[in-house]
Amino acid sequence: MSKAKMNDLIDNEKFEHYFQALYDLESLSIIGYEALLRTKLYKNPEILFEQASQTDRFFDLELRSIRKALQAFNELVCRSTDEKKLLINVFPSNLIQEKFITYLDQYMADKKFRPDQVIIEINESDVMNNVIPLLHNVSVLKEKGFLIAIDDVGKGVSSLQAIVELQPDFVKMDRYFAHQLASSNRKQEMVRSIVTYCLNTETEFVLEGIEILEDLEMAKSIGVSIVQGFLLAEPKPLDTIKCFEKKMANDF
Ligand SMILES: [Ca+2]
């Protein structure tokens, strides 16, 4: 994609978010939604972020995406979402920017939900190259009440270090471990080891990418408490989630 087209996408915010539910396995209730950027201009939004990261518009794209996701979640907030959480993705190189927290505070100013309903998912890529500034901004965000997650744990080389250094509230284990979990002893052992770490350090554990019932049942038997994946919910447009939440609120 040409630079002009990317600028058009960013300047005119030609994107929206889909929301994917995370489920608590004990109560089978939704604990929150991850906001996932979608745009007609890029089939795979990962490629958009990858390309933007090579330009000086990366921070701007991330900020606009966060602002829009927070606005959308604000529209969702009703009785049934009172305690639900919004999960947003942030790249470490943007999170360490001096102005990041100032902007986030601005975006939160007129919202109906609290900072402790916002989970900031930190993609583990190049976390360890930025660990000192990250530690600083993460501790400021925690003081303000925001929750921190390390995303895609087990995918890259530095995610275990990131968990130890940043002491997140949530660990999200990469979908690789959920895929065919039921038939892989080794995947079960890997998941179990991180689940145990989380239990012993008061960290919430999320397994991403659950797609079949057998893997869900195995996850439950290993002690996984929160899951995300197509089996339980696909990412859906805001309007669909809004209807669902309204219905839930009315049913109570
Ligand atoms: Ca994520």
PDB file of N, CA, C and O and ligand atoms in Angstrom, residues 34-36 87-89 121 151-152 172 208 228, ligand 1:
ATOM      1  N   GLU A  34     -12.186  -7.878  23.648  1.00  0.00           N
ATOM      2  CA  GLU A  34     -10.977  -7.330  23.029  1.00  0.00           C
ATOM      3  C   GLU A  34     -11.362  -6.574  21.770  1.00  0.00           C
ATOM      4  O   GLU A  34     -12.097  -7.100  20.924  1.00  0.00           O
ATOM      5  N   ALA A  35     -10.888  -5.341  21.655  1.00  0.00           N
ATOM      6  CA  ALA A  35     -11.142  -4.537  20.463  1.00  0.00           C
ATOM      7  C   ALA A  35     -10.103  -4.874  19.409  1.00  0.00           C
ATOM      8  O   ALA A  35      -8.897  -4.812  19.671  1.00  0.00           O
ATOM      9  N   LEU A  36     -10.571  -5.248  18.218  1.00  0.00           N
ATOM     10  CA  LEU A  36      -9.673  -5.637  17.131  1.00  0.00           C
ATOM     11  C   LEU A  36      -9.934  -4.747  15.920  1.00  0.00           C
ATOM     12  O   LEU A  36     -11.060  -4.682  15.438  1.00  0.00           O
ATOM     13  N   LEU A  87     -10.395  -4.721  26.330  1.00  0.00           N
ATOM     14  CA  LEU A  87      -8.985  -5.032  26.109  1.00  0.00           C
ATOM     15  C   LEU A  87      -8.517  -4.325  24.850  1.00  0.00           C
ATOM     16  O   LEU A  87      -9.143  -4.452  23.786  1.00  0.00           O
ATOM     17  N   ILE A  88      -7.446  -3.546  24.993  1.00  0.00           N
ATOM     18  CA  ILE A  88      -6.902  -2.846  23.825  1.00  0.00           C
ATOM     19  C   ILE A  88      -5.439  -3.249  23.633  1.00  0.00           C
ATOM     20  O   ILE A  88      -4.737  -3.511  24.605  1.00  0.00           O
ATOM     21  N   ASN A  89      -5.033  -3.295  22.373  1.00  0.00           N
ATOM     22  CA  ASN A  89      -3.666  -3.710  22.055  1.00  0.00           C
ATOM     23  C   ASN A  89      -2.771  -2.499  21.874  1.00  0.00           C
ATOM     24  O   ASN A  89      -3.142  -1.546  21.184  1.00  0.00           O
ATOM     25  N   GLU A 121      -3.177  -4.513  26.542  1.00  0.00           N
ATOM     26  CA  GLU A 121      -2.433  -5.709  26.130  1.00  0.00           C
ATOM     27  C   GLU A 121      -1.136  -5.270  25.466  1.00  0.00           C
ATOM     28  O   GLU A 121      -1.153  -4.593  24.437  1.00  0.00           O
ATOM     29  N   ASP A 151       0.591 -10.009  25.977  1.00  0.00           N
ATOM     30  CA  ASP A 151      -0.143 -10.678  24.906  1.00  0.00           C
ATOM     31  C   ASP A 151       0.720 -11.749  24.230  1.00  0.00           C
ATOM     32  O   ASP A 151       1.949 -11.659  24.262  1.00  0.00           O
ATOM     33  N   ASP A 152       0.060 -12.728  23.626  1.00  0.00           N
ATOM     34  CA  ASP A 152       0.745 -13.739  22.799  1.00  0.00           C
ATOM     35  C   ASP A 152       1.898 -14.428  23.516  1.00  0.00           C
ATOM     36  O   ASP A 152       2.955 -14.675  22.928  1.00  0.00           O
ATOM     37  N   LYS A 172      -1.859 -13.515  28.565  1.00  0.00           N
ATOM     38  CA  LYS A 172      -2.650 -14.136  27.498  1.00  0.00           C
ATOM     39  C   LYS A 172      -1.745 -15.071  26.721  1.00  0.00           C
ATOM     40  O   LYS A 172      -0.816 -14.629  26.054  1.00  0.00           O
ATOM     41  N   GLU A 208      -5.867 -18.059  24.563  1.00  0.00           N
ATOM     42  CA  GLU A 208      -6.442 -17.541  23.322  1.00  0.00           C
ATOM     43  C   GLU A 208      -6.582 -18.651  22.288  1.00  0.00           C
ATOM     44  O   GLU A 208      -5.795 -19.594  22.300  1.00  0.00           O
ATOM     45  N   GLN A 228     -10.604 -17.309  25.209  1.00  0.00           N
ATOM     46  CA  GLN A 228     -11.036 -16.477  24.097  1.00  0.00           C
ATOM     47  C   GLN A 228     -10.888 -17.346  22.859  1.00  0.00           C
ATOM     48  O   GLN A 228      -9.932 -18.098  22.752  1.00  0.00           O
TER      49      GLN A 228
HETATM   50 CA    CA B   1      -4.319  -9.158  21.580  1.00  0.00          CA
END
